Short mmCIF file of C-alpha atoms in Angstrom, two decimals:
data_model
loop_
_atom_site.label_atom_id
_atom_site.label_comp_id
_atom_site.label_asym_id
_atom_site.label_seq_id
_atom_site.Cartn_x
_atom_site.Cartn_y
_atom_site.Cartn_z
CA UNK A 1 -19.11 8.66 24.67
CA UNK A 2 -15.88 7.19 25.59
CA UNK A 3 -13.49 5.84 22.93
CA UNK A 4 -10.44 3.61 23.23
CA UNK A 5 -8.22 4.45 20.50
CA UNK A 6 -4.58 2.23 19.82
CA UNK A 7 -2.04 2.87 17.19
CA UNK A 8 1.09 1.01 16.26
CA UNK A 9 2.63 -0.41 13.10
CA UNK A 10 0.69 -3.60 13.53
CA UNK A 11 3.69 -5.23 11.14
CA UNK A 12 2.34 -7.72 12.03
CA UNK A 13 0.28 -7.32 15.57
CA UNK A 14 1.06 -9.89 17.98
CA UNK A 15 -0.29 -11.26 21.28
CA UNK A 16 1.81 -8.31 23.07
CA UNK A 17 -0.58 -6.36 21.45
CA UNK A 18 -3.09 -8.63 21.92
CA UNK A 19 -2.26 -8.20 25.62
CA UNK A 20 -2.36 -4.19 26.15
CA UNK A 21 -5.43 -3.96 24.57
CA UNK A 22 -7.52 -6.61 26.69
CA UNK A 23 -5.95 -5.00 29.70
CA UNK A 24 -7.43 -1.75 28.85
CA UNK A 25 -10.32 -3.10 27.91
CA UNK A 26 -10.71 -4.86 31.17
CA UNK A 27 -10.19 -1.53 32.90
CA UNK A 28 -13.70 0.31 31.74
CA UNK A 29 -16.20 -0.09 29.29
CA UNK A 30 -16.03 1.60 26.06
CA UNK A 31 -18.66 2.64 23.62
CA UNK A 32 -16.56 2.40 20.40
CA UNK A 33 -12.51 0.75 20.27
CA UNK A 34 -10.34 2.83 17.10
CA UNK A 35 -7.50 0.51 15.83
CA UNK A 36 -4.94 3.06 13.69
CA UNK A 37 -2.59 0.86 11.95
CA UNK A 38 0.16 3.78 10.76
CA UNK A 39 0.69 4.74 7.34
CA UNK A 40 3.69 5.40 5.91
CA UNK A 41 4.50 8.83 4.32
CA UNK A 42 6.63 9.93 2.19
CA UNK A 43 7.66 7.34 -1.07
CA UNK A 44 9.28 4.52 0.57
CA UNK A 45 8.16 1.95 2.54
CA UNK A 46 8.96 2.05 6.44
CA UNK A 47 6.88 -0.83 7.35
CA UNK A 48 7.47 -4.36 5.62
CA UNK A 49 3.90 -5.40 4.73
CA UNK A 50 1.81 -2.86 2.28
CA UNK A 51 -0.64 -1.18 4.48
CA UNK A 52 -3.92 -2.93 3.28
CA UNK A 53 -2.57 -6.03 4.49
CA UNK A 54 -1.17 -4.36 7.96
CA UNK A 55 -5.55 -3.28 7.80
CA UNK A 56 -6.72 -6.87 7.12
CA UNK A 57 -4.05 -8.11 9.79
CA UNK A 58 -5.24 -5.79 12.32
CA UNK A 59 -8.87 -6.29 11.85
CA UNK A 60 -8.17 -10.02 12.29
CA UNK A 61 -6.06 -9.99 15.41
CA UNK A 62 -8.48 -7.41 17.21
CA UNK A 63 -11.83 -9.09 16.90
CA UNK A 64 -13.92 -8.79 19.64
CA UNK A 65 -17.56 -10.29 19.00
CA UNK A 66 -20.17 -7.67 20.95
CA UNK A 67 -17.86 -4.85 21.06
CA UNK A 68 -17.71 -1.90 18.63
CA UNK A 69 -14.41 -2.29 17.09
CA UNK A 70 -13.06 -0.05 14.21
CA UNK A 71 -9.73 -0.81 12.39
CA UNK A 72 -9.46 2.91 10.61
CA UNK A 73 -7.55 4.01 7.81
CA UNK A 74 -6.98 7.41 8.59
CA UNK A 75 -3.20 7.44 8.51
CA UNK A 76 -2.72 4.99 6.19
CA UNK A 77 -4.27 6.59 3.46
CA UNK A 78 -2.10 10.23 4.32
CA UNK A 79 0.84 11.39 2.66
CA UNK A 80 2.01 13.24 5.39
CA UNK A 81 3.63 11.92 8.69
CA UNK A 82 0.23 11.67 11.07
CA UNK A 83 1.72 12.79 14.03
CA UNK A 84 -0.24 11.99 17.46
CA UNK A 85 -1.94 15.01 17.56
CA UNK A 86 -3.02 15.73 14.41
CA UNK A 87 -4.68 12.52 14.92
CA UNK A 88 -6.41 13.25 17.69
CA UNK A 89 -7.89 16.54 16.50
CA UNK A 90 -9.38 14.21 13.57
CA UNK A 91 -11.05 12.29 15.91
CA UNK A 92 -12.42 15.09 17.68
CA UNK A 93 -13.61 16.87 14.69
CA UNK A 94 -15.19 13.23 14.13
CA UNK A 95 -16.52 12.37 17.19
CA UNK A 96 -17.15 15.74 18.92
CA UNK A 97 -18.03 15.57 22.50
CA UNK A 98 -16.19 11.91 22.91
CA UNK A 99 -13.83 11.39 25.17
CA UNK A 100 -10.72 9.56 23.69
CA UNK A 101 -8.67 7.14 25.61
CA UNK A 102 -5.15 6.90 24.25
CA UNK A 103 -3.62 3.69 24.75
CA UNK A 104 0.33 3.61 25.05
CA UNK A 105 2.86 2.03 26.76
CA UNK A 106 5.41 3.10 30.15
CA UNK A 107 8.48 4.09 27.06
CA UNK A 108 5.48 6.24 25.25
CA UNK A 109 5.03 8.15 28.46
CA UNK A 110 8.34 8.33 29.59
CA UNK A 111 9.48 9.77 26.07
CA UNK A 112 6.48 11.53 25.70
CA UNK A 113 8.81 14.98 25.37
CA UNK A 114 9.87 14.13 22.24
CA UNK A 115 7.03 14.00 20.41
CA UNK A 116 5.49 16.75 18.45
CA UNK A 117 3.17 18.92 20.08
CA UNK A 118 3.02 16.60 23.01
CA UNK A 119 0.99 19.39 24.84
CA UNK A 120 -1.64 19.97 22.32
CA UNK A 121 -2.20 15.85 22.19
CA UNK A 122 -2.33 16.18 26.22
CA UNK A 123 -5.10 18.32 26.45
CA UNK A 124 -7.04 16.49 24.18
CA UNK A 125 -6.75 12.71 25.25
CA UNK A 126 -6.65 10.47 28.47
CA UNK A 127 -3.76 8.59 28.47
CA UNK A 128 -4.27 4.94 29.51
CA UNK A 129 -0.48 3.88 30.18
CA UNK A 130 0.82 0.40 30.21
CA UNK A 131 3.66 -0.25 32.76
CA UNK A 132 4.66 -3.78 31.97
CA UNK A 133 7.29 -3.11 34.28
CA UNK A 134 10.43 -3.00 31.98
CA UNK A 135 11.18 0.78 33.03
CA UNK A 136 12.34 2.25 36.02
CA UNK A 137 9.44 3.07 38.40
CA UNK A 138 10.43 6.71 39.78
CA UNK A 139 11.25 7.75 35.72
CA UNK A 140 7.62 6.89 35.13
CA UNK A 141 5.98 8.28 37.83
CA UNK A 142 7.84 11.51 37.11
CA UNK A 143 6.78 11.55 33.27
CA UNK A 144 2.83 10.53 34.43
CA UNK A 145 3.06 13.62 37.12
CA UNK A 146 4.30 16.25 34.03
CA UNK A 147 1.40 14.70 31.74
CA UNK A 148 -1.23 14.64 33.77
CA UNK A 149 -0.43 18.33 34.23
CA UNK A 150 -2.16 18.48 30.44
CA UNK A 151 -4.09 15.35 30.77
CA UNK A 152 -5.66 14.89 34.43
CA UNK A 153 -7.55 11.90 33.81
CA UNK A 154 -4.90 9.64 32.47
CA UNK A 155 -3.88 6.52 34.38
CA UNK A 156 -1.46 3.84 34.94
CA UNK A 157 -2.54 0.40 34.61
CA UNK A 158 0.20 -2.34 35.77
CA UNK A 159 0.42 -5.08 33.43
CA UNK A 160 2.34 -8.29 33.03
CA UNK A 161 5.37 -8.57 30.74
CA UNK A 162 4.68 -9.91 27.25
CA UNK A 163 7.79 -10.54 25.53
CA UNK A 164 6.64 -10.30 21.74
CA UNK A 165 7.98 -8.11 19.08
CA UNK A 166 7.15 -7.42 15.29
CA UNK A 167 10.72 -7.27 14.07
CA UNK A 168 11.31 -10.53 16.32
CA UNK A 169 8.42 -12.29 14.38
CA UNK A 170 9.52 -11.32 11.16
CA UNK A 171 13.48 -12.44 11.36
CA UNK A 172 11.37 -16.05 12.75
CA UNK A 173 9.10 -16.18 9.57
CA UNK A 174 12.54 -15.07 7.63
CA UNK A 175 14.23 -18.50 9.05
CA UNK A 176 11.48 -20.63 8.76
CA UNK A 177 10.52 -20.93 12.38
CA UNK A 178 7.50 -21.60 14.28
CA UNK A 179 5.44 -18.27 15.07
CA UNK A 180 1.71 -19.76 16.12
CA UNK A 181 2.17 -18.98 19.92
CA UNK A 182 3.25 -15.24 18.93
CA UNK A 183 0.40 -14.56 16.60
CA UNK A 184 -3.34 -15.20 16.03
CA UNK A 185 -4.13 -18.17 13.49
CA UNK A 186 -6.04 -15.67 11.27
CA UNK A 187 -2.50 -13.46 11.24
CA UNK A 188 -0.16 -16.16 10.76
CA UNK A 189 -2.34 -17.53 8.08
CA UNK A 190 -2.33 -14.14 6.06
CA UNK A 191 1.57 -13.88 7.09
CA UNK A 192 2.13 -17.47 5.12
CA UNK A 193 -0.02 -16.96 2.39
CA UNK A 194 1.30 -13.49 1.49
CA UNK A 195 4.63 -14.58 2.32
CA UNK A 196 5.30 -10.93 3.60
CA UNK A 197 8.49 -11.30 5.23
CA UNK A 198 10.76 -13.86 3.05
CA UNK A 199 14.04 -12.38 2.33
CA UNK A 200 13.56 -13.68 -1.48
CA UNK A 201 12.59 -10.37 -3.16
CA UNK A 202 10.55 -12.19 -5.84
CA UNK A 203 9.37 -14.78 -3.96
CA UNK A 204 7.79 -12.09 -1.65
CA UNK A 205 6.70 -9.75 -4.02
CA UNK A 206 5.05 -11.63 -6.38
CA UNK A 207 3.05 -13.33 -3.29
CA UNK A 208 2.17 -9.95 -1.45
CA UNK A 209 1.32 -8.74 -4.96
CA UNK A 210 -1.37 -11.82 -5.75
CA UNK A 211 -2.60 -11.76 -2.19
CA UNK A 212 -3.60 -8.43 -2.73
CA UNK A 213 -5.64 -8.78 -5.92
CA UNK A 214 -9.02 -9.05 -3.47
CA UNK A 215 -8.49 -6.64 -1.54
CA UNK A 216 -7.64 -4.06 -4.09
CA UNK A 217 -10.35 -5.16 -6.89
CA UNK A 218 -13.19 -6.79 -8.38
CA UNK A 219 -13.16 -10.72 -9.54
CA UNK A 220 -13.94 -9.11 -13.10
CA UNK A 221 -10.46 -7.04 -12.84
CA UNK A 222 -8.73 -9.83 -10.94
CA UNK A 223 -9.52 -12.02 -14.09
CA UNK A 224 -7.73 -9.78 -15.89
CA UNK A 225 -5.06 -8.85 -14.25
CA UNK A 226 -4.37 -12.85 -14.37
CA UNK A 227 -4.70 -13.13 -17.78
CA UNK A 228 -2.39 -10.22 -18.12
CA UNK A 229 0.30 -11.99 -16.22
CA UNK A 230 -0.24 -15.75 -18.38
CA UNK A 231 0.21 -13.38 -21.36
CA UNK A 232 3.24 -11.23 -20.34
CA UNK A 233 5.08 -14.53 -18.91
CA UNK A 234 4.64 -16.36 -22.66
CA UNK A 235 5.98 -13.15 -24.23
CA UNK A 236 8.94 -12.21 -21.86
CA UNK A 237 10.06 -16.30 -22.12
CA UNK A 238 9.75 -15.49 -25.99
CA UNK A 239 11.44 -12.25 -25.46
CA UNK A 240 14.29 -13.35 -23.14
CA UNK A 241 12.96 -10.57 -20.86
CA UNK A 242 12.77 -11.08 -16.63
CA UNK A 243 9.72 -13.70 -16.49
CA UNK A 244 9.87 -12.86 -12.89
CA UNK A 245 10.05 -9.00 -12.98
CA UNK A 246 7.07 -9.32 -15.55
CA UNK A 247 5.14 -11.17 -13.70
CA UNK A 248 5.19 -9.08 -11.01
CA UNK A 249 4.46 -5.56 -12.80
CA UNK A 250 1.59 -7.53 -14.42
CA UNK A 251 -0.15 -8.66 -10.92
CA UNK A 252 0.65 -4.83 -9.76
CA UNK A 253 -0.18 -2.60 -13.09
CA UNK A 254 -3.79 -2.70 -12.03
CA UNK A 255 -3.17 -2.64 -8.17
CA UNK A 256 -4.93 1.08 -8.00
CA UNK A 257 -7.87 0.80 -10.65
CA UNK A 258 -10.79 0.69 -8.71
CA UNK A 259 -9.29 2.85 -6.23
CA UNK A 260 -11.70 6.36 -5.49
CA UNK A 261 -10.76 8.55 -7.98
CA UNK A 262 -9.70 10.54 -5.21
CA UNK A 263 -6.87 8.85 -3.89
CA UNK A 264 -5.79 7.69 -7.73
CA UNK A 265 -5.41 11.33 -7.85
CA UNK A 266 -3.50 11.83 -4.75
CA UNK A 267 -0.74 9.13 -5.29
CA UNK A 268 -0.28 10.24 -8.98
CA UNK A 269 0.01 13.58 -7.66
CA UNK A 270 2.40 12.56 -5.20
CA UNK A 271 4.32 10.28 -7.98
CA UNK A 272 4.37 13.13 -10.53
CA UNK A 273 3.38 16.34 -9.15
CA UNK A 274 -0.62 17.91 -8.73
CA UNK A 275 -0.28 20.12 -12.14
CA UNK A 276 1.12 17.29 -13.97
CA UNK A 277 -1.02 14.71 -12.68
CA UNK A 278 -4.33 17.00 -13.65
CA UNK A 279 -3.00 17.80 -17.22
CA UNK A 280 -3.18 14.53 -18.00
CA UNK A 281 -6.55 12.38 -19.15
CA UNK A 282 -7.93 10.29 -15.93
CA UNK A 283 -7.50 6.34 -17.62
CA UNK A 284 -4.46 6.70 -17.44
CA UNK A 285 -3.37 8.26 -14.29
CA UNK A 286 -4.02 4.59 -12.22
CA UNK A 287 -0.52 3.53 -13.45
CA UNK A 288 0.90 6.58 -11.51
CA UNK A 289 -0.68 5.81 -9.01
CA UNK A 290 0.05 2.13 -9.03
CA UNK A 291 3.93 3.18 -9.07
CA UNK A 292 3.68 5.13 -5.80
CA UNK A 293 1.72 2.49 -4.05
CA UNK A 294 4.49 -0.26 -4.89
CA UNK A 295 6.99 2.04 -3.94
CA UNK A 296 5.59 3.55 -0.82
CA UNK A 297 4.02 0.42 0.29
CA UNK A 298 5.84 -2.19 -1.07
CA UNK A 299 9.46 -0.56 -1.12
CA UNK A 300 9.90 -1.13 -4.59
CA UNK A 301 12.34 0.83 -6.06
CA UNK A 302 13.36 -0.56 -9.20
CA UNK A 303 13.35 1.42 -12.47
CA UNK A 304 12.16 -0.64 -14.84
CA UNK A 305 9.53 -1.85 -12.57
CA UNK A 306 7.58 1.73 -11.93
CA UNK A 307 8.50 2.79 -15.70
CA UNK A 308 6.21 -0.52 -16.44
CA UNK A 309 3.93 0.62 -14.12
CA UNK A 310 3.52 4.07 -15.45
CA UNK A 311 3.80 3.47 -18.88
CA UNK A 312 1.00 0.54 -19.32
CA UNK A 313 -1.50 2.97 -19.62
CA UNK A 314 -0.36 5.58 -22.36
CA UNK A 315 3.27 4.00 -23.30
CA UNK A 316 6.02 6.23 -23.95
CA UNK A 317 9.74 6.10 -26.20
CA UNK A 318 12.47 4.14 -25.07
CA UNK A 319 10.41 1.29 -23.58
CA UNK A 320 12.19 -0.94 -21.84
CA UNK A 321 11.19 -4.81 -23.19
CA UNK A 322 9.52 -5.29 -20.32
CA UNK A 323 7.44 -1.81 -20.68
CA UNK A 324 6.56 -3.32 -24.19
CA UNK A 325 5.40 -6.60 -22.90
CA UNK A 326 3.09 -5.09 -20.33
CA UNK A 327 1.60 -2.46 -22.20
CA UNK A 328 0.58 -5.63 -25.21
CA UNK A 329 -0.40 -8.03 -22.34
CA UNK A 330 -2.95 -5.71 -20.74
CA UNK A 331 -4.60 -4.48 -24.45
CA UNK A 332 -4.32 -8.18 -25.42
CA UNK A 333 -5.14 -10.30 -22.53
CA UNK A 334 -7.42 -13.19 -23.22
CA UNK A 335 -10.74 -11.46 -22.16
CA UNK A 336 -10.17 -8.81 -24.56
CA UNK A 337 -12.16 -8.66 -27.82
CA UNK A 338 -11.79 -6.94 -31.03
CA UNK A 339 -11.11 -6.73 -34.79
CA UNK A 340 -7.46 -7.31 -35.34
CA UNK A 341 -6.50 -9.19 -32.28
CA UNK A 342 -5.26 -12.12 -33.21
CA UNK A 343 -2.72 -10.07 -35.93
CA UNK A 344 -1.84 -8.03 -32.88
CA UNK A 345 -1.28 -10.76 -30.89
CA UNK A 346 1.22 -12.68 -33.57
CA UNK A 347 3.22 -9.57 -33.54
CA UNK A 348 3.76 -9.13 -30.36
CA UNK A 349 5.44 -12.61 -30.43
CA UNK A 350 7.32 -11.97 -33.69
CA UNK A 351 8.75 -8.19 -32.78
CA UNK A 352 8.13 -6.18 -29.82
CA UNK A 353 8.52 -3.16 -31.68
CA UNK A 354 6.77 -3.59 -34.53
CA UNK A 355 3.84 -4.58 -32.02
CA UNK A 356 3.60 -1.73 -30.16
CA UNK A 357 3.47 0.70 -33.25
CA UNK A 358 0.43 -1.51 -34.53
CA UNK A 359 -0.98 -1.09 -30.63
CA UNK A 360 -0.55 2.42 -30.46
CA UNK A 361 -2.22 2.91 -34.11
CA UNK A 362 -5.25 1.14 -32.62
CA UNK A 363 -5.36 2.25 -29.56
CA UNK A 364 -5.27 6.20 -30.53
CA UNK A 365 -7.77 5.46 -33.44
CA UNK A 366 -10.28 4.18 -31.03
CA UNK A 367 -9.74 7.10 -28.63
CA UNK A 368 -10.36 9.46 -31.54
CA UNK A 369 -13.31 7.89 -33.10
CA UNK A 370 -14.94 7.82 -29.38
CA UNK A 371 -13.40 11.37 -28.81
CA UNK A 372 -11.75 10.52 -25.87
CA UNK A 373 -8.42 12.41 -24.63
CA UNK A 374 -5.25 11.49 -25.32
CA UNK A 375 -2.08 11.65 -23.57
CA UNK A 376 0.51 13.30 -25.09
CA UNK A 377 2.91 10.36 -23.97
CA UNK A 378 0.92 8.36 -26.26
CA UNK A 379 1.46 10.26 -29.53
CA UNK A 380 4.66 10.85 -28.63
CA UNK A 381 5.32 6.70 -27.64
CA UNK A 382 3.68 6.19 -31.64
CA UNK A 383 5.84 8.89 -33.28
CA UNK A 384 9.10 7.18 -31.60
CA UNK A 385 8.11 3.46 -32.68
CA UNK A 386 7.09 4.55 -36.51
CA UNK A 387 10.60 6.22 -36.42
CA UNK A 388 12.06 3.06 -34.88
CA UNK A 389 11.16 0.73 -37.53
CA UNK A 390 11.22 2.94 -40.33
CA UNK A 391 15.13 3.05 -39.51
CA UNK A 392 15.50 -0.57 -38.42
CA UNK A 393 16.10 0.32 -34.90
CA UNK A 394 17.88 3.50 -34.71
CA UNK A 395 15.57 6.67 -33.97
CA UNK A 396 18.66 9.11 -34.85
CA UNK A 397 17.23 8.61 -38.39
CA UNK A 398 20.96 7.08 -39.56
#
């Protein structure tokens, strides 16, 4: 079995890429073609579009009817830096007895010293190198003679120059200007619509955030999540709170709920630590996990942002307005039904705080009376608000 396998940022892939690959693919025939968008560890952001959409960008640009293409999530759903060769022994462990063709270009070879382990990835992969002619020829030919010392098989196809680069196509989009001879329609299309690269941090956010909505749930929790946002826009224009900062923690506060409970529990983890993120009930740990997604994938660092994120699911004290607003939006969004609602709902117009003590009440009772767990943020969010407006807004107690 021989598999083609191609990596990159894909932020967003281009016709350059476009290009490599259908010169590789024009070079043998492959039983199955691995597209590895890369993931980005660590919690921030080193890639400008959230890797689902990088995914859905990829598998659009690299559609090739009749051939077994793959667009795999491997290293975007890791924590950890995927280096090369770590990579390559997953795909061995996958697909043992394949051979794997590892498509790079003449600067990949040439600096092939530097990366990690660049022996151990050797001896497990064909190299199928790209010389577009950009690099001097004798450099290359020396670093293809010390590879192939690990890697006999791997070869050196000559290729013409395509002159295409992500960060190029992003400062374009970023002016306004034509890119529909550097990308695919299907790409540019999802590049507009998400508005991924506008220097307006709203303006982008918001968009990337209510692109993703399909791609990250059902059209049951996407209802919701947009009556959440109608709901926390009225009560943050009430409030004199950020209508756009709301907005966009209400599109987001639900961005991980129909994740696999697996990975909910690996970005909480990540967010708040494994022993802390297992101590507490599982409803509420999507919030956790929605906070390290928008900050790992969306480079979203702002405070009050991932406290709203967090916090929707078991509150806490010193909410932030915004906190407040989310938390009521999501228990009373329009879909939701039951007995006290509508007095709920006129609080949380008339006082925020007030509001979430009556919330809190209600919530906990109906966790009790179905013997459900509760977070200890939770009684400790109630015990802070009944103090709050006992004292008329000073929790000192003076």
């Amino acid at each position: 079995m021989d598999i083609l396998f191609f990596g990159g940022a894909f932020d967003p892939p281009h016709t350059g890429h476009s290009h490599i690959l259908s010169r590789a693919l024009g070079y043998k025939t492959f039983d199955k073609i691995i597209i590895m968008p890369t993931g980005t560890p660590g919690h921030k952001s080193g890639c400008k579009a959230p890797f689902p959409i990088r995914k859905l960008m990829a598998q659009k640009a690299f559609e090739y009817p009749g051939l077994n293409v793959e667009v795999s999530d491997y290293e975007g759903l890791r924590d950890e830096k995927s280096y090369s060769y770590i990579t390559l022994e997953h795909l061995k462990k996958v697909y043992p007895g394949a051979k794997i063709w590892f498509l790079i270009g003449a600067d990949s070879a040439i600096n092939m010293k530097s990366w990690v382990n660049w022996q151990r990835l050797a001896a497990q992969t064909a190299f199928i190198i790209l010389d577009r002619g950009r690099q001097d020829g004798s450099v290359l030919q020396k670093a293809v003679e010390e590879i192939k010392v690990y890697s006999p098989d791997s070869i050196v196809l000559k290729s013409r120059p395509v002159e295409q680069s992500s960060t190029r196509i992003r400062q374009l989009v970023q002016k306004g200007a034509d890119i529909s001879e550097r990308v695919c329609p299907r790409v540019q299309k999802i590049i507009m619509q998400s508005a991924l690269y506008e220097e307006d941090y709203y303006k982008r956010n918001i968009s990337t955030a209510r692109f993703l909505l399909p791609l990250m749930m059902d059209e049951k929790r996407q209802r919701h999540t947009l009556n959440v946002r109608r709901l926390a826009v009225k009560l943050a224009l009430k409030h004199e709170a950020d209508p756009d900062k709301t907005q966009l923690c209400a599109l987001l506060h639900d961005v991980m709920k129909q994740a696999p409970r697996r990975e909910i529990l690996r970005r909480a983890s990540a967010f708040l630590g494994r022993e802390t993120a297992q101590s507490k009930p599982p409803e509420v740990l999507h919030g956790f996990a929605a906070a390290h997604f928008v900050q790992r994938e969306m480079a979203i660092d702002d405070d009050e942002t991932l406290w709203a994120l967090r916090s929707h699911t078991c509150a806490r004290p010193n909410m932030s307005d915004v906190e407040k607003i989310l938390y009521l939006a999501d228990m009373l969004s329009a879909e939701r039904k039951f007995d006290g609602k509508n007095r709920l709902l006129d609080a949380a117009y008339e006082n925020l705080d007030n509001a979430m003590e009556r919330a809190l009440e209600s919530s906990l009772a109906w966790l009790r009376e179905k013997k459900r767990p509760i977070d200890p943020d939770s009684l400790q969010a109630l015990d802070y608000f009944k103090r709050l407006n006992k004292d008329g807004g000073n929790t000192d107690g003076k």
